[in-house]
PDB file of N, CA and C in Angstrom:
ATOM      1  N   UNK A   7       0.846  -1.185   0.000  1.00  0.00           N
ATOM      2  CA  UNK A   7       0.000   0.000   0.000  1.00  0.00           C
ATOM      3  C   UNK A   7       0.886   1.241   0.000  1.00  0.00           C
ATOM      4  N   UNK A   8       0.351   2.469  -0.515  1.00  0.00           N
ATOM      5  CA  UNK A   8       1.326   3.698  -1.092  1.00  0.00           C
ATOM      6  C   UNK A   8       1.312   4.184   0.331  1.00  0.00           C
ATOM      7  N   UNK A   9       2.369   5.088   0.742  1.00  0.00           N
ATOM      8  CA  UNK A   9       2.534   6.002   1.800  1.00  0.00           C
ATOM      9  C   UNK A   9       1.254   6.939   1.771  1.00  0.00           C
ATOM     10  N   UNK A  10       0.866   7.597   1.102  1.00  0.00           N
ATOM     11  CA  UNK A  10      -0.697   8.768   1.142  1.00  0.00           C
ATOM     12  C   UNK A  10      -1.556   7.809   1.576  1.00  0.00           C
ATOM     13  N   UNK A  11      -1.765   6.332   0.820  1.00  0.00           N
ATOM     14  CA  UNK A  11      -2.960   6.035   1.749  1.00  0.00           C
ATOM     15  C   UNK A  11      -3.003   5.075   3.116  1.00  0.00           C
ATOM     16  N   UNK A  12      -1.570   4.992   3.575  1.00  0.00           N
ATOM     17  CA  UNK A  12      -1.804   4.891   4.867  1.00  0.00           C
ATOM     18  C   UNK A  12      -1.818   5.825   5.930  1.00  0.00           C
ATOM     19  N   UNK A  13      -1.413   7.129   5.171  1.00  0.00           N
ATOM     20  CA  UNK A  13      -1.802   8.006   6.224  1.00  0.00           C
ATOM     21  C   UNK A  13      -2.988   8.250   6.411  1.00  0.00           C
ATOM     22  N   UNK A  14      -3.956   8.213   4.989  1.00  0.00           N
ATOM     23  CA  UNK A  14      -5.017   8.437   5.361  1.00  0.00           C
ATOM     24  C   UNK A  14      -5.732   7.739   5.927  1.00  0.00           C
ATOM     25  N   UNK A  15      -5.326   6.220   5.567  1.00  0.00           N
ATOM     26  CA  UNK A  15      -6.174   5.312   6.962  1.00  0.00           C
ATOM     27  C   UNK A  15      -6.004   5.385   8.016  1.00  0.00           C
ATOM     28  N   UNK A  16      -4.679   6.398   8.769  1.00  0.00           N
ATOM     29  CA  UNK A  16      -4.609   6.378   9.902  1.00  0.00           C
ATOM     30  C   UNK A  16      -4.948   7.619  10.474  1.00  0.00           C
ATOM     31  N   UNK A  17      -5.817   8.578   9.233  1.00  0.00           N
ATOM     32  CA  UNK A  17      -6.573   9.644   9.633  1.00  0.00           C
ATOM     33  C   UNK A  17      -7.629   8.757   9.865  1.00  0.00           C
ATOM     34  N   UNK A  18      -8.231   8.533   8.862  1.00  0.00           N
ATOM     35  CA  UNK A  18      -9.708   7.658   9.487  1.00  0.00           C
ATOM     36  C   UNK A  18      -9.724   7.351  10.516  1.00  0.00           C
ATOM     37  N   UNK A  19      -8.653   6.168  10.937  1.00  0.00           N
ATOM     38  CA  UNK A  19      -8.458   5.077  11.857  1.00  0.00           C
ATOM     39  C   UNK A  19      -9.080   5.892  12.851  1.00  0.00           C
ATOM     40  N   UNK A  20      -7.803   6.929  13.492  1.00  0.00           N
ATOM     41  CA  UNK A  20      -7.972   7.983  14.379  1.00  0.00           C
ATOM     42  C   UNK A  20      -9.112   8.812  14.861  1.00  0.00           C
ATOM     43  N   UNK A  21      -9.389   9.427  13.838  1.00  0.00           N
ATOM     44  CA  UNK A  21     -10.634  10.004  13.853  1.00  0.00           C
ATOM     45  C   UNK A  21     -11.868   9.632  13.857  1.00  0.00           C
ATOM     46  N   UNK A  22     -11.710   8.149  13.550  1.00  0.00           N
ATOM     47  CA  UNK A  22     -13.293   7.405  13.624  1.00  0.00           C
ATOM     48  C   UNK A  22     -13.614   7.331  15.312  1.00  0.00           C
ATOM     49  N   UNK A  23     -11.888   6.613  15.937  1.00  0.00           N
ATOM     50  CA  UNK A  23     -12.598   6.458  17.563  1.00  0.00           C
ATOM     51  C   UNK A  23     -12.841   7.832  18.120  1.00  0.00           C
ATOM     52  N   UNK A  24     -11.749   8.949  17.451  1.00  0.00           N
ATOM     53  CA  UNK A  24     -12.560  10.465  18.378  1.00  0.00           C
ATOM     54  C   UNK A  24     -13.960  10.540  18.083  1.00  0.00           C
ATOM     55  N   UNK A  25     -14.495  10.041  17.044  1.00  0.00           N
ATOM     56  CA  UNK A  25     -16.102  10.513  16.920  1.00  0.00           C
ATOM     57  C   UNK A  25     -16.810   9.453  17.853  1.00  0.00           C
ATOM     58  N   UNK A  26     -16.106   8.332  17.423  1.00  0.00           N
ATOM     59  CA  UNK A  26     -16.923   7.327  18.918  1.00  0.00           C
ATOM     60  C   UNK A  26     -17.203   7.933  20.394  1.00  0.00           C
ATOM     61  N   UNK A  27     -16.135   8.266  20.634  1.00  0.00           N
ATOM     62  CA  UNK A  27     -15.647   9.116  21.936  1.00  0.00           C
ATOM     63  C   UNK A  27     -16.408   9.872  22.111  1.00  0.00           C
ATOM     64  N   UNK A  28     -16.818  11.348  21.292  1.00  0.00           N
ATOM     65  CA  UNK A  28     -17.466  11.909  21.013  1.00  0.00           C
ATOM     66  C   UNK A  28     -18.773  11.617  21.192  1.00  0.00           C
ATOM     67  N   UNK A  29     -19.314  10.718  20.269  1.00  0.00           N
ATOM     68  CA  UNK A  29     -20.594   9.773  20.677  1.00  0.00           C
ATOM     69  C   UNK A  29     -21.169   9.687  21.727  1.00  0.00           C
ATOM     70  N   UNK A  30     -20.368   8.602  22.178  1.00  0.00           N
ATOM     71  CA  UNK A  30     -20.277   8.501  23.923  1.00  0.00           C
ATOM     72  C   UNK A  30     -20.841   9.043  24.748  1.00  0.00           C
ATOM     73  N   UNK A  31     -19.463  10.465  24.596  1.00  0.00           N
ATOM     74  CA  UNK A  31     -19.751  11.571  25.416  1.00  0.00           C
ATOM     75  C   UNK A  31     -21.131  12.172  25.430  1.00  0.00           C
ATOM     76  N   UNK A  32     -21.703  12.393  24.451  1.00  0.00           N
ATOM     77  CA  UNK A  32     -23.204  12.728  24.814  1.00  0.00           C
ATOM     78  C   UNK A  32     -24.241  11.938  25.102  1.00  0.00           C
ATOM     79  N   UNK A  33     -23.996  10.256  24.989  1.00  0.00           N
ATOM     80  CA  UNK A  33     -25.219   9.260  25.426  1.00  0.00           C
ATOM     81  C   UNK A  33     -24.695   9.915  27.200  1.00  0.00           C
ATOM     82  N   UNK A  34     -23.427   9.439  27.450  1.00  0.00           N
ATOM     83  CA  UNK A  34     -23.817  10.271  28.772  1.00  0.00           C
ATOM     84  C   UNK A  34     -23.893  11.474  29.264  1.00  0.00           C
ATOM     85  N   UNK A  35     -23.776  12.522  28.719  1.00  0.00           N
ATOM     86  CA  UNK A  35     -24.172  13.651  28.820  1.00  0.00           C
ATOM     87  C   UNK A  35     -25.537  13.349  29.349  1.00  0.00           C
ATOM     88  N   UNK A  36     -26.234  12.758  28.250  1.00  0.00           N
ATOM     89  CA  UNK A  36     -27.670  12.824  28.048  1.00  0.00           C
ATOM     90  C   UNK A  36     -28.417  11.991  29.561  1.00  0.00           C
ATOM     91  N   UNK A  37     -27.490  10.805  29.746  1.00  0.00           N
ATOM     92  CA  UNK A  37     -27.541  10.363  31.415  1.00  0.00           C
ATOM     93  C   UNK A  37     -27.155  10.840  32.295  1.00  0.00           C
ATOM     94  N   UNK A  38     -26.881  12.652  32.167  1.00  0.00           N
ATOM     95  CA  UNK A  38     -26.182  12.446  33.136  1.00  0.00           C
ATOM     96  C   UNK A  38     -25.078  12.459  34.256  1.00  0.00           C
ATOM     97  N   UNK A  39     -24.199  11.466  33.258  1.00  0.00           N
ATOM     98  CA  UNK A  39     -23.213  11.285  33.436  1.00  0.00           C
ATOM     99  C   UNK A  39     -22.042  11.979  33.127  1.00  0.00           C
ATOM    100  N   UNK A  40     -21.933  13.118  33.684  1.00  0.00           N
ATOM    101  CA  UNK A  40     -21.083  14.423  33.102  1.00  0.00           C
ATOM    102  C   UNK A  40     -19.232  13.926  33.433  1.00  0.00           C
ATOM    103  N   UNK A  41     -19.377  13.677  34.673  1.00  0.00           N
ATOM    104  CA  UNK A  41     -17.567  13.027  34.501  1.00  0.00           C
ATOM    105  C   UNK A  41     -16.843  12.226  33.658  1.00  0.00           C
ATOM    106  N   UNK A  42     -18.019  11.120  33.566  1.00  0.00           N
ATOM    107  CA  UNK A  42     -17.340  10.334  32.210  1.00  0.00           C
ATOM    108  C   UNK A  42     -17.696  10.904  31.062  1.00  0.00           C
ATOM    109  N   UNK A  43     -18.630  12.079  30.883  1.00  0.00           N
ATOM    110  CA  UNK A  43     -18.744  12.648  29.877  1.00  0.00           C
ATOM    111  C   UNK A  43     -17.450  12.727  28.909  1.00  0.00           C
ATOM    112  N   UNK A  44     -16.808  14.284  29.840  1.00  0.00           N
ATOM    113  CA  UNK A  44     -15.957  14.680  29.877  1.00  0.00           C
ATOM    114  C   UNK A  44     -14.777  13.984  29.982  1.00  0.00           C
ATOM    115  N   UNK A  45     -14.506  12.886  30.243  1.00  0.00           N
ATOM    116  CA  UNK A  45     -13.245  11.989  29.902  1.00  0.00           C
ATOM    117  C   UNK A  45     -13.139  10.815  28.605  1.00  0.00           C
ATOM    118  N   UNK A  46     -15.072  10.778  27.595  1.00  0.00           N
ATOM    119  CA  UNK A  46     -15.220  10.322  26.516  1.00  0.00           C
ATOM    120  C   UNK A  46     -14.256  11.980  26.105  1.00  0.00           C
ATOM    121  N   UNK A  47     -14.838  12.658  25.990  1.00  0.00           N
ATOM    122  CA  UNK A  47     -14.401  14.252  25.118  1.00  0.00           C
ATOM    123  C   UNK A  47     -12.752  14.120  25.562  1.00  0.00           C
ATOM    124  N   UNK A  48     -12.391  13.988  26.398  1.00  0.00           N
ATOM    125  CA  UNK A  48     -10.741  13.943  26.334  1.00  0.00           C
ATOM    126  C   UNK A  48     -10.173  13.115  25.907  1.00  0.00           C
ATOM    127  N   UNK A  49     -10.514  11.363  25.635  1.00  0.00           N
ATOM    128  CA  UNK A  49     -10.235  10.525  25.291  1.00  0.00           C
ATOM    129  C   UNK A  49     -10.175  10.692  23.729  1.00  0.00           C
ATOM    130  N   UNK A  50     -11.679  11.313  23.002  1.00  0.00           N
ATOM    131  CA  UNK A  50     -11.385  11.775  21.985  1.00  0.00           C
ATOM    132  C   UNK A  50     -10.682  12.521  21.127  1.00  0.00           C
ATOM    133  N   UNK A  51     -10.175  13.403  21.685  1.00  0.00           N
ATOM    134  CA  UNK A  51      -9.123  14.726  21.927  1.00  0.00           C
ATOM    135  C   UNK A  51      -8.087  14.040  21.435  1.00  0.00           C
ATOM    136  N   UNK A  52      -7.922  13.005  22.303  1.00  0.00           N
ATOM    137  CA  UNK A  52      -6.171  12.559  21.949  1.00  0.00           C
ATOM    138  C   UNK A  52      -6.406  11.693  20.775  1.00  0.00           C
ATOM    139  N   UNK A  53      -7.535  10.922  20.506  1.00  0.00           N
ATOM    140  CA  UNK A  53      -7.472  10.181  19.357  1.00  0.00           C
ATOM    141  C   UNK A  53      -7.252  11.443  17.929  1.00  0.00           C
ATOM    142  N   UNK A  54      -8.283  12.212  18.185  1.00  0.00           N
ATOM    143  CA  UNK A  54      -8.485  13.743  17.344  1.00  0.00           C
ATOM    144  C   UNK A  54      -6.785  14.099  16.874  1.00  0.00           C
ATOM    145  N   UNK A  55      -6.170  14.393  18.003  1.00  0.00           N
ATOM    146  CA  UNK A  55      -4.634  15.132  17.529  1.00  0.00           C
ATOM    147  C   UNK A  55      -3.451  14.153  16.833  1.00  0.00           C
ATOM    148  N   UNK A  56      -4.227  12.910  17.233  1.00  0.00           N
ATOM    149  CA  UNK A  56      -3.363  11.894  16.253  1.00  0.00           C
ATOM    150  C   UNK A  56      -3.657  12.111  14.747  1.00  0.00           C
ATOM    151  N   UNK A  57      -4.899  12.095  14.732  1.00  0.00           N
ATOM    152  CA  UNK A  57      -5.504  12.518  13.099  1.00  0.00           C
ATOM    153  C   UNK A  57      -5.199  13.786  12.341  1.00  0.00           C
ATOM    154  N   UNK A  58      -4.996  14.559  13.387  1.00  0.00           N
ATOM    155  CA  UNK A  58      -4.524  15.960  12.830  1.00  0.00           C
ATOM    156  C   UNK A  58      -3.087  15.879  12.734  1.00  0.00           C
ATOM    157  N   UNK A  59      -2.295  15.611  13.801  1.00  0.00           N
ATOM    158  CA  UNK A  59      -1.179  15.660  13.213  1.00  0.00           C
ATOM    159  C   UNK A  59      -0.857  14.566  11.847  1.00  0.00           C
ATOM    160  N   UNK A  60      -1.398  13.306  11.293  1.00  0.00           N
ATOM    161  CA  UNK A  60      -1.067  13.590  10.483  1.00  0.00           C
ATOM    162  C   UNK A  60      -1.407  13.889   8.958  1.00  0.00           C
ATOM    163  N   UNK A  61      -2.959  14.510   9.589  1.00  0.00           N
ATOM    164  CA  UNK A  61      -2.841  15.718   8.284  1.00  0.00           C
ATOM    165  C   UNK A  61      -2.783  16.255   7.906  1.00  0.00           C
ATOM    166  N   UNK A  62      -2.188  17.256   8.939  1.00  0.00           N
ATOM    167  CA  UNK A  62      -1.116  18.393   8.988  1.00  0.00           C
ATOM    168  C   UNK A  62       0.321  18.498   8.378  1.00  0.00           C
ATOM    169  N   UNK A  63       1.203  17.140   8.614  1.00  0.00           N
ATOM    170  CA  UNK A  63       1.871  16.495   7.658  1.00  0.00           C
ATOM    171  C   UNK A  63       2.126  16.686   6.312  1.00  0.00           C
ATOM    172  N   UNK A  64       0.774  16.295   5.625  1.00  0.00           N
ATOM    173  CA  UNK A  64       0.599  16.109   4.803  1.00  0.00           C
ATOM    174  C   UNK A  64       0.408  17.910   4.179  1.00  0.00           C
ATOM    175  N   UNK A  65      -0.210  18.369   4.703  1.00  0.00           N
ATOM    176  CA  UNK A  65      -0.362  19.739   4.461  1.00  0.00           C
ATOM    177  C   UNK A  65       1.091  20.092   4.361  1.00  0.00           C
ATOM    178  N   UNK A  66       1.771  20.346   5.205  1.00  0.00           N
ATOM    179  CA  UNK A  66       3.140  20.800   5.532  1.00  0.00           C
ATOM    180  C   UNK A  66       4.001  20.235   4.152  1.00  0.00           C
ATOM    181  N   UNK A  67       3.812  19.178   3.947  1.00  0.00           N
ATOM    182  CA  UNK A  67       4.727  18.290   2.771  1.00  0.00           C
ATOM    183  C   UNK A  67       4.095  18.796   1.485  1.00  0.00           C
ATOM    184  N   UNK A  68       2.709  19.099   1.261  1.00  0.00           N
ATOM    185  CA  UNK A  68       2.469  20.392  -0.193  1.00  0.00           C
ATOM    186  C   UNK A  68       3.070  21.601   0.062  1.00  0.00           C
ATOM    187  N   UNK A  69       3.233  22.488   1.045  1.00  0.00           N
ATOM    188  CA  UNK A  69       3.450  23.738   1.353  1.00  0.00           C
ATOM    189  C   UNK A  69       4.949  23.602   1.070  1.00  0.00           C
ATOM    190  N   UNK A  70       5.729  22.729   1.166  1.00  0.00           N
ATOM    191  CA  UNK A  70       7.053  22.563   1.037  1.00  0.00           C
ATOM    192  C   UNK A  70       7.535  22.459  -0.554  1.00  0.00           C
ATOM    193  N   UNK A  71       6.318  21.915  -1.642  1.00  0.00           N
ATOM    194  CA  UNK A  71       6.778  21.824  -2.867  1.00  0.00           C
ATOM    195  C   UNK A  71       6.042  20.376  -2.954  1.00  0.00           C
ATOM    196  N   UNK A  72       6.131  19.296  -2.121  1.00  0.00           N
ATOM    197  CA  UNK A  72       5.429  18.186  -2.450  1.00  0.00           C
ATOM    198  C   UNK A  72       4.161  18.258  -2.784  1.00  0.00           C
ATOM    199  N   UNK A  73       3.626  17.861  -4.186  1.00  0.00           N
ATOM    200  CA  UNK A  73       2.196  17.433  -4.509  1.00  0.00           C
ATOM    201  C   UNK A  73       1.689  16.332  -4.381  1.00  0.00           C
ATOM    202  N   UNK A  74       0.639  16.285  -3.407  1.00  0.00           N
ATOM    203  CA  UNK A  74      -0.061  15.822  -3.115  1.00  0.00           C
ATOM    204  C   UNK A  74      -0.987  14.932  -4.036  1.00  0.00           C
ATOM    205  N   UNK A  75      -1.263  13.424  -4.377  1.00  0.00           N
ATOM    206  CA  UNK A  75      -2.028  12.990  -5.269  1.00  0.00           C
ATOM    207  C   UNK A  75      -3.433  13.388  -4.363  1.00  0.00           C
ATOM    208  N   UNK A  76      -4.506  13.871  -5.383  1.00  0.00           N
ATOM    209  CA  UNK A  76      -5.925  13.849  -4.942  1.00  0.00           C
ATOM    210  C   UNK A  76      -6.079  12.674  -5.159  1.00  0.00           C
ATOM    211  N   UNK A  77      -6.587  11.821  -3.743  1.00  0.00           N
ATOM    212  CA  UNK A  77      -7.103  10.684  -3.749  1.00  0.00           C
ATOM    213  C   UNK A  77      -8.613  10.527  -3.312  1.00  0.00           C
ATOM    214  N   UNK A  78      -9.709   9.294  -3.731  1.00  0.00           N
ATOM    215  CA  UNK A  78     -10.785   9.302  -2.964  1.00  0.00           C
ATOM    216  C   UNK A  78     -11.249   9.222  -1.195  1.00  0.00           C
ATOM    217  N   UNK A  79     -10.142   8.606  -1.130  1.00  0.00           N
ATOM    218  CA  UNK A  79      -9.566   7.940   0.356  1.00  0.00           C
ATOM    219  C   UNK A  79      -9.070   8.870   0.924  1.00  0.00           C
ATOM    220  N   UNK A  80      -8.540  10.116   0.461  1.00  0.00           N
ATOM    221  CA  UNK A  80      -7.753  11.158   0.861  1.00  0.00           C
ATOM    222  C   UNK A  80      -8.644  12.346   1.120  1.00  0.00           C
ATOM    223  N   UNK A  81     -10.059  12.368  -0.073  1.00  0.00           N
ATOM    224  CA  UNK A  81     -11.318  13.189   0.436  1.00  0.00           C
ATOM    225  C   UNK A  81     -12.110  12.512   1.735  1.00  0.00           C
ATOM    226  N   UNK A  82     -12.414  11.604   1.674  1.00  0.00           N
ATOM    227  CA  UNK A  82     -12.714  10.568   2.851  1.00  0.00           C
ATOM    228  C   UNK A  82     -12.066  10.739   3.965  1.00  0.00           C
ATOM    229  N   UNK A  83     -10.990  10.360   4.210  1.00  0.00           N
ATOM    230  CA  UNK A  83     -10.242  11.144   5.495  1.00  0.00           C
ATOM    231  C   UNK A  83     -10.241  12.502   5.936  1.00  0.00           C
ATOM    232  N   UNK A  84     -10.480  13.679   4.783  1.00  0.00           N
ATOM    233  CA  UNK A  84     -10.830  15.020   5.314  1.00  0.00           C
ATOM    234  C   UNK A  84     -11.880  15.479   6.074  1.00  0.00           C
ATOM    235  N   UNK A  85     -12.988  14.246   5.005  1.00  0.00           N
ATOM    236  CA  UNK A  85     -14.330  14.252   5.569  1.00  0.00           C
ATOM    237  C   UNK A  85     -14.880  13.930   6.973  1.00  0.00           C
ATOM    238  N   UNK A  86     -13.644  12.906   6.791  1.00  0.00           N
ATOM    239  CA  UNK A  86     -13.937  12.261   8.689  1.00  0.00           C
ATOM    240  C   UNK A  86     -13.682  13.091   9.598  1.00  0.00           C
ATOM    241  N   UNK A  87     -12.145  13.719   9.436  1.00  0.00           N
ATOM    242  CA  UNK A  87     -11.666  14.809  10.058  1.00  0.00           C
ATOM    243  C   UNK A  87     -12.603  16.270  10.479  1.00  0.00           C
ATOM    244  N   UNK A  88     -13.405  16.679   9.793  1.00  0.00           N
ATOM    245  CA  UNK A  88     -14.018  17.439   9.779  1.00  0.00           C
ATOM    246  C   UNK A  88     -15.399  17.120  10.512  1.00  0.00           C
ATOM    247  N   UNK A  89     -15.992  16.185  10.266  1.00  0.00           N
ATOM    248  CA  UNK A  89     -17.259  15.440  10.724  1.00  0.00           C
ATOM    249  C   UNK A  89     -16.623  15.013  12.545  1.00  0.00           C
ATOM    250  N   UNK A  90     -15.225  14.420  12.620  1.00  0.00           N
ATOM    251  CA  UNK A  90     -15.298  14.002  14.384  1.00  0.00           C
ATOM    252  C   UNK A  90     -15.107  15.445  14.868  1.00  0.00           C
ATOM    253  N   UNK A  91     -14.329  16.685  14.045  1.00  0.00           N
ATOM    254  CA  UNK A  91     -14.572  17.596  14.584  1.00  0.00           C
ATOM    255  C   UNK A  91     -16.043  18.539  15.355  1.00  0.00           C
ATOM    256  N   UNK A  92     -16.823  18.346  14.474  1.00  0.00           N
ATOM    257  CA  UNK A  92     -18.190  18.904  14.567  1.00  0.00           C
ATOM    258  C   UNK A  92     -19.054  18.165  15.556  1.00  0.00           C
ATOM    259  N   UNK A  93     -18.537  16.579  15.811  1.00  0.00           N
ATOM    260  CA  UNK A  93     -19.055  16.243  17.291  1.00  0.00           C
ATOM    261  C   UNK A  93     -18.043  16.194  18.407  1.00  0.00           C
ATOM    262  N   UNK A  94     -17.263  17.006  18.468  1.00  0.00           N
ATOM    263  CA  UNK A  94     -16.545  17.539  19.275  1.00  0.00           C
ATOM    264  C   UNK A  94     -17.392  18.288  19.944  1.00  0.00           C
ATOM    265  N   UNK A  95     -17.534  19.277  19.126  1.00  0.00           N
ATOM    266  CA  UNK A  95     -18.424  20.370  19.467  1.00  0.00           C
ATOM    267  C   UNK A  95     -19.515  20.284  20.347  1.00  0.00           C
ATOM    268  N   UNK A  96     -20.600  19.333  19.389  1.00  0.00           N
ATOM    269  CA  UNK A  96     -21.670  18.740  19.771  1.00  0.00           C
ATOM    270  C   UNK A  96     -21.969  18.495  20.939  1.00  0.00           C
ATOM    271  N   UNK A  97     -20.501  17.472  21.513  1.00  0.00           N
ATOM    272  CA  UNK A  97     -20.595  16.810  22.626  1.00  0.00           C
ATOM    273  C   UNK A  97     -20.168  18.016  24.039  1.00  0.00           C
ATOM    274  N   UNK A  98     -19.245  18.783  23.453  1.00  0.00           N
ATOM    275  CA  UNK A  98     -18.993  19.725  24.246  1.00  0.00           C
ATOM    276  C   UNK A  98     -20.295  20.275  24.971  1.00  0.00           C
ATOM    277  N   UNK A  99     -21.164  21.036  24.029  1.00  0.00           N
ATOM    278  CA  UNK A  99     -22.339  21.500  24.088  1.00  0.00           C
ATOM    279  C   UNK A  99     -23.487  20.879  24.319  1.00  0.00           C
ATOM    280  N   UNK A 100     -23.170  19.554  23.900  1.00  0.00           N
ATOM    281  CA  UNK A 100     -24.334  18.256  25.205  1.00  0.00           C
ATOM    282  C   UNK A 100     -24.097  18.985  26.372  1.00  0.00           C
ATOM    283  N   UNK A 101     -22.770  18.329  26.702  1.00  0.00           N
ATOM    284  CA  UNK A 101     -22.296  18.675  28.221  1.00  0.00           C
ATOM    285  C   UNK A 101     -22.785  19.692  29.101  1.00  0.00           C
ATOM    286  N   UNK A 102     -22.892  20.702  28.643  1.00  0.00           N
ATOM    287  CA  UNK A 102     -22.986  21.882  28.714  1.00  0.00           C
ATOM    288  C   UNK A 102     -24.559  22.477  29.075  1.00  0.00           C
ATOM    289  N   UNK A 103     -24.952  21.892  28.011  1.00  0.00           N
ATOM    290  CA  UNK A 103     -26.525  22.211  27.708  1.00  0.00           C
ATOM    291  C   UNK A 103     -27.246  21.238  29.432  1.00  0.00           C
ATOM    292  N   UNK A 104     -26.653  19.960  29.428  1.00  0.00           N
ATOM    293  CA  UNK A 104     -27.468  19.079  30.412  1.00  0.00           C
ATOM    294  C   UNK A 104     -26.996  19.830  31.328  1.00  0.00           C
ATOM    295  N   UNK A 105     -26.084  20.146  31.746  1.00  0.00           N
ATOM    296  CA  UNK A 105     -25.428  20.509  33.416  1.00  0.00           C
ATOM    297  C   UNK A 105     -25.880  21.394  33.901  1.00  0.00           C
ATOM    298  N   UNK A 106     -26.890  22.303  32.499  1.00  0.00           N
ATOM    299  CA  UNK A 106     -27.359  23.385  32.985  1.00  0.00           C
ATOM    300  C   UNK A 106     -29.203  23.358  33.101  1.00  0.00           C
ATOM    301  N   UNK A 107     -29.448  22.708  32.394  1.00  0.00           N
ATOM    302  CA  UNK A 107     -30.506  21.639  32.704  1.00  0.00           C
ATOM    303  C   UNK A 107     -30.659  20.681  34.184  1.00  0.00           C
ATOM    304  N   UNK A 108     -29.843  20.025  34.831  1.00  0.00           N
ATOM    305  CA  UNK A 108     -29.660  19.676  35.744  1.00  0.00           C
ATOM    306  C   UNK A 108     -29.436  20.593  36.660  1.00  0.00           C
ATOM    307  N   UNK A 109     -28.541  21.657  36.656  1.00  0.00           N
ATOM    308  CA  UNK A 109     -28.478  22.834  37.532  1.00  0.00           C
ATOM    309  C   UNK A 109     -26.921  22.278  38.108  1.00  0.00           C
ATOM    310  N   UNK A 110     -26.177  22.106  37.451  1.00  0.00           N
ATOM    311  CA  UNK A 110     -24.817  21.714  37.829  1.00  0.00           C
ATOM    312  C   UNK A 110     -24.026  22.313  37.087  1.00  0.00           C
ATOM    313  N   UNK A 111     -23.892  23.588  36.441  1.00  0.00           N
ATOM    314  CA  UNK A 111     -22.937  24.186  35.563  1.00  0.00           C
ATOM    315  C   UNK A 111     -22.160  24.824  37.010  1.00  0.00           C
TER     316      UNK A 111
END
Protein backbone atom coordinates (compact mmCIF):
# COMPACT_ATOMS: atom_id res chain seq x y z
CA UNK A 1 0.00 0.00 0.00
CA UNK A 2 1.33 3.70 -1.09
CA UNK A 3 2.53 6.00 1.80
CA UNK A 4 -0.70 8.77 1.14
CA UNK A 5 -2.96 6.03 1.75
CA UNK A 6 -1.80 4.89 4.87
CA UNK A 7 -1.80 8.01 6.22
CA UNK A 8 -5.02 8.44 5.36
CA UNK A 9 -6.17 5.31 6.96
CA UNK A 10 -4.61 6.38 9.90
CA UNK A 11 -6.57 9.64 9.63
CA UNK A 12 -9.71 7.66 9.49
CA UNK A 13 -8.46 5.08 11.86
CA UNK A 14 -7.97 7.98 14.38
CA UNK A 15 -10.63 10.00 13.85
CA UNK A 16 -13.29 7.40 13.62
CA UNK A 17 -12.60 6.46 17.56
CA UNK A 18 -12.56 10.47 18.38
CA UNK A 19 -16.10 10.51 16.92
CA UNK A 20 -16.92 7.33 18.92
CA UNK A 21 -15.65 9.12 21.94
CA UNK A 22 -17.47 11.91 21.01
CA UNK A 23 -20.59 9.77 20.68
CA UNK A 24 -20.28 8.50 23.92
CA UNK A 25 -19.75 11.57 25.42
CA UNK A 26 -23.20 12.73 24.81
CA UNK A 27 -25.22 9.26 25.43
CA UNK A 28 -23.82 10.27 28.77
CA UNK A 29 -24.17 13.65 28.82
CA UNK A 30 -27.67 12.82 28.05
CA UNK A 31 -27.54 10.36 31.42
CA UNK A 32 -26.18 12.45 33.14
CA UNK A 33 -23.21 11.29 33.44
CA UNK A 34 -21.08 14.42 33.10
CA UNK A 35 -17.57 13.03 34.50
CA UNK A 36 -17.34 10.33 32.21
CA UNK A 37 -18.74 12.65 29.88
CA UNK A 38 -15.96 14.68 29.88
CA UNK A 39 -13.25 11.99 29.90
CA UNK A 40 -15.22 10.32 26.52
CA UNK A 41 -14.40 14.25 25.12
CA UNK A 42 -10.74 13.94 26.33
CA UNK A 43 -10.23 10.53 25.29
CA UNK A 44 -11.38 11.77 21.98
CA UNK A 45 -9.12 14.73 21.93
CA UNK A 46 -6.17 12.56 21.95
CA UNK A 47 -7.47 10.18 19.36
CA UNK A 48 -8.49 13.74 17.34
CA UNK A 49 -4.63 15.13 17.53
CA UNK A 50 -3.36 11.89 16.25
CA UNK A 51 -5.50 12.52 13.10
CA UNK A 52 -4.52 15.96 12.83
CA UNK A 53 -1.18 15.66 13.21
CA UNK A 54 -1.07 13.59 10.48
CA UNK A 55 -2.84 15.72 8.28
CA UNK A 56 -1.12 18.39 8.99
CA UNK A 57 1.87 16.49 7.66
CA UNK A 58 0.60 16.11 4.80
CA UNK A 59 -0.36 19.74 4.46
CA UNK A 60 3.14 20.80 5.53
CA UNK A 61 4.73 18.29 2.77
CA UNK A 62 2.47 20.39 -0.19
CA UNK A 63 3.45 23.74 1.35
CA UNK A 64 7.05 22.56 1.04
CA UNK A 65 6.78 21.82 -2.87
CA UNK A 66 5.43 18.19 -2.45
CA UNK A 67 2.20 17.43 -4.51
CA UNK A 68 -0.06 15.82 -3.11
CA UNK A 69 -2.03 12.99 -5.27
CA UNK A 70 -5.92 13.85 -4.94
CA UNK A 71 -7.10 10.68 -3.75
CA UNK A 72 -10.78 9.30 -2.96
CA UNK A 73 -9.57 7.94 0.36
CA UNK A 74 -7.75 11.16 0.86
CA UNK A 75 -11.32 13.19 0.44
CA UNK A 76 -12.71 10.57 2.85
CA UNK A 77 -10.24 11.14 5.49
CA UNK A 78 -10.83 15.02 5.31
CA UNK A 79 -14.33 14.25 5.57
CA UNK A 80 -13.94 12.26 8.69
CA UNK A 81 -11.67 14.81 10.06
CA UNK A 82 -14.02 17.44 9.78
CA UNK A 83 -17.26 15.44 10.72
CA UNK A 84 -15.30 14.00 14.38
CA UNK A 85 -14.57 17.60 14.58
CA UNK A 86 -18.19 18.90 14.57
CA UNK A 87 -19.06 16.24 17.29
CA UNK A 88 -16.55 17.54 19.27
CA UNK A 89 -18.42 20.37 19.47
CA UNK A 90 -21.67 18.74 19.77
CA UNK A 91 -20.59 16.81 22.63
CA UNK A 92 -18.99 19.73 24.25
CA UNK A 93 -22.34 21.50 24.09
CA UNK A 94 -24.33 18.26 25.20
CA UNK A 95 -22.30 18.67 28.22
CA UNK A 96 -22.99 21.88 28.71
CA UNK A 97 -26.53 22.21 27.71
CA UNK A 98 -27.47 19.08 30.41
CA UNK A 99 -25.43 20.51 33.42
CA UNK A 100 -27.36 23.38 32.99
CA UNK A 101 -30.51 21.64 32.70
CA UNK A 102 -29.66 19.68 35.74
CA UNK A 103 -28.48 22.83 37.53
CA UNK A 104 -24.82 21.71 37.83
CA UNK A 105 -22.94 24.19 35.56
Amino acid sequence: MEDLEMICFNIISNVGMARGSYIEAIDLATAGKFEEAEAKVKEGAEFFLQGHHAHADLIQKEAAGERTELMLVLVHAEDQLMSAEAFKILAEKFIALNKKIEGKN
